[in-house]
CSV table of C-alpha atoms in Angstrom, one decimal:
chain,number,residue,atom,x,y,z
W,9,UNK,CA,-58.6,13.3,-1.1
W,10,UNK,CA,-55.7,15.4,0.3
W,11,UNK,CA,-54.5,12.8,2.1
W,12,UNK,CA,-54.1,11.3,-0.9
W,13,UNK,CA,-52.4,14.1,-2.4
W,14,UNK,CA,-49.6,14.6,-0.1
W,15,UNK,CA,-49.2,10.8,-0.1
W,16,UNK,CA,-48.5,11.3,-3.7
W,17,UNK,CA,-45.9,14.2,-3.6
W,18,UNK,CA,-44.6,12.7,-0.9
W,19,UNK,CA,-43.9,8.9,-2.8
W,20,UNK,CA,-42.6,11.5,-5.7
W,21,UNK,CA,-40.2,13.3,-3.9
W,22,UNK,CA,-38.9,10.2,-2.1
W,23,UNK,CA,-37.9,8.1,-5.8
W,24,UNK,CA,-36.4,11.7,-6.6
W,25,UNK,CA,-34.3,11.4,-3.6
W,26,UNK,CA,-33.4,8.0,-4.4
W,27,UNK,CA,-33.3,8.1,-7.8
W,28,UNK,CA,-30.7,11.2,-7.2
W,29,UNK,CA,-28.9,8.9,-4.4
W,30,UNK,CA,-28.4,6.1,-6.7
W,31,UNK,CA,-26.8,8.2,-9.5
W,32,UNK,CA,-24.9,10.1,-7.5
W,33,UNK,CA,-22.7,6.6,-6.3
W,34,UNK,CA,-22.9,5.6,-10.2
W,35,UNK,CA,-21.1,8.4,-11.3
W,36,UNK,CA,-18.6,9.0,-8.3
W,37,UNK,CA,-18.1,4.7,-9.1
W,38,UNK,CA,-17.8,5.6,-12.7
W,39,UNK,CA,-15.4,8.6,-12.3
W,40,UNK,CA,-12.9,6.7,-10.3
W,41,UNK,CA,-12.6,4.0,-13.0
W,42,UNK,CA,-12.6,6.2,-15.7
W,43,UNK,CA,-9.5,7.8,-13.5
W,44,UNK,CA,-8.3,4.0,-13.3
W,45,UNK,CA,-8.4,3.3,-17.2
W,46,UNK,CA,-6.2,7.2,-17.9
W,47,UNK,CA,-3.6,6.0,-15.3
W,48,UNK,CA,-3.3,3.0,-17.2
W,49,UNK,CA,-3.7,4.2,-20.7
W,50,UNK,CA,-0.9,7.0,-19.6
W,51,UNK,CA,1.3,4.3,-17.9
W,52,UNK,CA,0.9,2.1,-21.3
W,53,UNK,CA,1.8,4.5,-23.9
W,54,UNK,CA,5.1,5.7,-21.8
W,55,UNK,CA,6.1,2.1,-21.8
W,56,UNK,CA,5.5,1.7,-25.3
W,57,UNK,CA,7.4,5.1,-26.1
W,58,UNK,CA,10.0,4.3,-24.1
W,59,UNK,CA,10.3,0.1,-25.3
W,60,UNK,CA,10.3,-0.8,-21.8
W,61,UNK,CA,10.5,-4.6,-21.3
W,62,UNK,CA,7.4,-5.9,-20.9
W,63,UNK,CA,8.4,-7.5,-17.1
W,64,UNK,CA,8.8,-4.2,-16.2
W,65,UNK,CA,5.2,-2.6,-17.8
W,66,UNK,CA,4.2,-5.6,-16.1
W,67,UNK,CA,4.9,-4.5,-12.8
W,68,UNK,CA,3.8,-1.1,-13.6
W,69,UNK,CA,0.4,-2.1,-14.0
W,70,UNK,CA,0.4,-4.6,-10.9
W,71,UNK,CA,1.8,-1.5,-8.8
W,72,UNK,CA,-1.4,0.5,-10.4
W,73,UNK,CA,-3.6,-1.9,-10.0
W,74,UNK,CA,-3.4,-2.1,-6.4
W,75,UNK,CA,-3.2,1.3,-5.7
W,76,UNK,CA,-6.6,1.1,-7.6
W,77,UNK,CA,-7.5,-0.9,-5.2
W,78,UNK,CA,-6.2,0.0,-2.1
W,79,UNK,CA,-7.7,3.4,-2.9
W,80,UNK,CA,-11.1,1.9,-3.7
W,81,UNK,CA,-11.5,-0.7,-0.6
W,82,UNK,CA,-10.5,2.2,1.5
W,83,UNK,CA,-6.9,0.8,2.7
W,84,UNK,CA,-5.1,4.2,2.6
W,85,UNK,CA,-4.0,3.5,6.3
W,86,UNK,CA,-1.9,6.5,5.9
W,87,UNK,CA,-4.0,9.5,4.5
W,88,UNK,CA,-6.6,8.4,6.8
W,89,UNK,CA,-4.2,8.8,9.7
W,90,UNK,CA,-2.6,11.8,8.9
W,91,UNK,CA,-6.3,13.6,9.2
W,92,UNK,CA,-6.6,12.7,12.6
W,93,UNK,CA,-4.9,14.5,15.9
W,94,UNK,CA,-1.3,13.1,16.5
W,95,UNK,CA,-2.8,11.2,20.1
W,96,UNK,CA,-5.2,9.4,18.2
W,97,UNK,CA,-2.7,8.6,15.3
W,98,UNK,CA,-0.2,7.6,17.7
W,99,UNK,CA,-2.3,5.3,19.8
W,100,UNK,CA,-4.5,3.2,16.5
W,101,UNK,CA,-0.4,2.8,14.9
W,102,UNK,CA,0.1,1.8,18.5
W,103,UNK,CA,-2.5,-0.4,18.7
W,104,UNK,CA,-1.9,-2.0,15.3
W,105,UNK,CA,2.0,-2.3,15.3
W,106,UNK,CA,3.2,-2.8,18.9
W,107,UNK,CA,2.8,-6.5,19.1
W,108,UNK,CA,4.6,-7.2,15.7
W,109,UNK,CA,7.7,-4.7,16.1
W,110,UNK,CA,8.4,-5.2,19.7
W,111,UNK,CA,9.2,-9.0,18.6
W,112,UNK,CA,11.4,-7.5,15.7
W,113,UNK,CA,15.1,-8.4,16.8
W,114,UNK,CA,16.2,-5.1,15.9
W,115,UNK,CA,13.7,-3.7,18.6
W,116,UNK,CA,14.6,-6.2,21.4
W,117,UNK,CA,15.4,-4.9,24.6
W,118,UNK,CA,14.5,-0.8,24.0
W,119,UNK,CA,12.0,1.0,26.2
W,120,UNK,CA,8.3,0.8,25.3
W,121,UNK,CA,9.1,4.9,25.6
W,122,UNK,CA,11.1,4.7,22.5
W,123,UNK,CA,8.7,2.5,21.0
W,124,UNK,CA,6.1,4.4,21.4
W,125,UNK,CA,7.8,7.4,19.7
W,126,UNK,CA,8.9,5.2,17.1
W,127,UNK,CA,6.0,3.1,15.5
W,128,UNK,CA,3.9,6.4,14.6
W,129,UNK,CA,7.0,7.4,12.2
W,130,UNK,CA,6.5,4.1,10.8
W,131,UNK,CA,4.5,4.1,7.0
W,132,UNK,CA,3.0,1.1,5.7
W,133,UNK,CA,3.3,0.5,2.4
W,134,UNK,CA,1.5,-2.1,-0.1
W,135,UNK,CA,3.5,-3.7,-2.6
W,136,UNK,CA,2.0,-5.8,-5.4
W,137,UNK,CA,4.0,-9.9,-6.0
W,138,UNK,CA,7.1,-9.7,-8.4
W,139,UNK,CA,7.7,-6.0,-7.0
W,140,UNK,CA,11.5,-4.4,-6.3
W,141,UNK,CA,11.0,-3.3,-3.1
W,142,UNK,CA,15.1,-2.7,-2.2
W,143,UNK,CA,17.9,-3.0,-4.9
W,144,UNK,CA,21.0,-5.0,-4.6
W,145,UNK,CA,23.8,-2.4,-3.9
W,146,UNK,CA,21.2,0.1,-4.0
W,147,UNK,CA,22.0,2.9,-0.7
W,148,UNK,CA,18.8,2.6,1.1
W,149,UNK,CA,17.3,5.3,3.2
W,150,UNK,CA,14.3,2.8,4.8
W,151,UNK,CA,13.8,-0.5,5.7
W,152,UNK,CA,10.9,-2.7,5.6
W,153,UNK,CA,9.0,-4.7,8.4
W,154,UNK,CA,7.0,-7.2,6.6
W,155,UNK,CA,3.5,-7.2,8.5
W,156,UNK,CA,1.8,-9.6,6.0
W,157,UNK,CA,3.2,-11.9,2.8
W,158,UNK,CA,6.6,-13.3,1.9
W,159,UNK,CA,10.1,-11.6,-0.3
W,160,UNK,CA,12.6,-13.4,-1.7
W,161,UNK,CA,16.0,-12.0,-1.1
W,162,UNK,CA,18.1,-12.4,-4.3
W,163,UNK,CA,21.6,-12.3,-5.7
W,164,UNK,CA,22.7,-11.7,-8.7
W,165,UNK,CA,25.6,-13.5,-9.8
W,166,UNK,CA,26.3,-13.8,-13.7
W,167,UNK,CA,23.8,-11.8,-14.7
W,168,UNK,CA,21.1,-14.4,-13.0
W,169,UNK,CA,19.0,-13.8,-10.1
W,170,UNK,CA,19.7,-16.6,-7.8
W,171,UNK,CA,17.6,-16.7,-4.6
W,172,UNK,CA,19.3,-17.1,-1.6
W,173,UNK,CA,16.8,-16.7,1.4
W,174,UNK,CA,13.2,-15.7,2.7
W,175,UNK,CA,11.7,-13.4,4.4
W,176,UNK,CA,8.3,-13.5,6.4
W,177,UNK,CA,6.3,-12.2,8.2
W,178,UNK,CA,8.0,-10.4,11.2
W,179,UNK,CA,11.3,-9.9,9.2
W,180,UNK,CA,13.2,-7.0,8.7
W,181,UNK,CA,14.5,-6.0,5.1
W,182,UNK,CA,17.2,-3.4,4.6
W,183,UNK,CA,18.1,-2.6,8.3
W,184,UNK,CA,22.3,-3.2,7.0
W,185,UNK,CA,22.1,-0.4,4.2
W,186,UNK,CA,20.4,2.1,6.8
W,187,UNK,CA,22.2,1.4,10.1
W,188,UNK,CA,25.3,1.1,8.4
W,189,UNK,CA,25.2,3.1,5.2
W,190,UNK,CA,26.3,0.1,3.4
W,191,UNK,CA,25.0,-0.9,-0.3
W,192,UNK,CA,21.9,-3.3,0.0
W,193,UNK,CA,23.4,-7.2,0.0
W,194,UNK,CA,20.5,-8.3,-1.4
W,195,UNK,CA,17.3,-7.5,-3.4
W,196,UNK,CA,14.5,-7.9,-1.8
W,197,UNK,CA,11.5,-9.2,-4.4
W,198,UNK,CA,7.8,-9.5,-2.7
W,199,UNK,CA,6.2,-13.0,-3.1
W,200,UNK,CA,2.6,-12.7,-2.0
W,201,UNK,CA,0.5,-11.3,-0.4
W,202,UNK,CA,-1.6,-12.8,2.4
C-alpha cells in the first residue's frame, strides 16, 4: 500500500516535470516567432510609409527571413565564437577557413603566420539570393570570400543592369575598392545559396 503510494506521487511529479518541460520549449518556440512576425510587421509598415519599391521590401523580408533562420537553426557562427577564449576561436576559424583562403589568389604565397593571424578577423556573413552585397562605385571598407553559393557581378550601363561575370565559390569580391581605395567596378548581387 505505500509502495503504491509513492509510486503514485512519484508518476505525478514526473508528468509535472514534463508537462512543465514541454511548455517551457512551446513558449520559448512561440516567443521567437512572435519576435519574427513584429520584425516583419515593423519592416512592412516602414516600407509602406516610406513607398519603397516593392523589389526592395522584397529583399528586406528575404534578409529577415534568414536571419530568422539562421538565428533559429543555431548558425550565428559569430556570437557563438566571440563567447569562447581567443585560442579556441582562433583554432575552430582555423580549422574551418584555412583550406579555402590559403587557395584565395590574394593569399598566395604569405606565411601560414600571417594567416593564422588573419582568418580569426575574418566574419562570415549570410546573405539571402537577389541581395546587394557591394555597390557599383560604392567605397568599400570589406571584401567578401564566397565560402558557399554564386554572385553575379553587374554593370550598369543605361540605366540597365547588365551582367558581366561570376563569382564562385573560392572567389574574392571587392578586394580593388579596399586595397586600392578605388570605387567598387562592379556590383556584386548573390545568386544562391548552396
Amino acid at each position: 500500500m505505500i509502495f503504491e503510494i509513492f509510486y503514485m506521487l512519484f508518476r505525478f511529479g514526473f508528468a509535472a516535470y514534463l508537462i512543465g518541460n514541454m511548455t517551457n520549449l512551446v513558449v520559448r518556440g512561440s516567443s521567437l516567432t512572435k519576435k519574427f512576425r513584429d520584425t516583419i510587421q515593423s519592416a512592412l509598415s516602414f516600407a509602406q510609409r516610406n513607398q519603397l519599391p516593392v523589389s526592395l521590401q522584397d529583399r528586406m523580408l528575404s534578409h529577415l527571413s534568414l536571419k530568422f533562420k539562421t538565428d533559429s537553426e543555431g548558425l550565428q557562427q559569430q556570437e557563438s565564437l566571440d563567447l569562447l577564449p581567443k585560442s579556441i576561436h582562433t583554432n575552430i576559424s582555423h580549422y574551418l577557413f584555412h583550406s579555402l583562403v590559403d587557395k584565395v589568389y590574394l593569399f598566395r604565397g604569405i606565411s601560414n603566420d600571417l594567416l593564422f593571424q588573419l582568418i580569426p578577423e575574418m566574419k562570415a556573413v549570410y546573405c539571402p539570393p537577389m541581395e546587394d552585397v557591394i555597390l557599383q562605385n560604392e567605397s568599400s571598407t570589406d571584401f567578401y570570400i564566397l565560402v558557399t553559393g554564386a554572385a553575379d557581378l553587374l554593370v550598369q550601363k543605361n540605366g540597365v543592369n547588365q551582367v558581366v561575370g561570376e563569382a564562385k565559390t573560392g572567389d574574392v569580391c571587392g578586394e580593388i575598392g579596399v586595397l586600392c581605395y578605388r570605387p567598387q567596378l562592379f556590383t556584386v548581387r548573390t545568386k544562391r545559396l548552396s
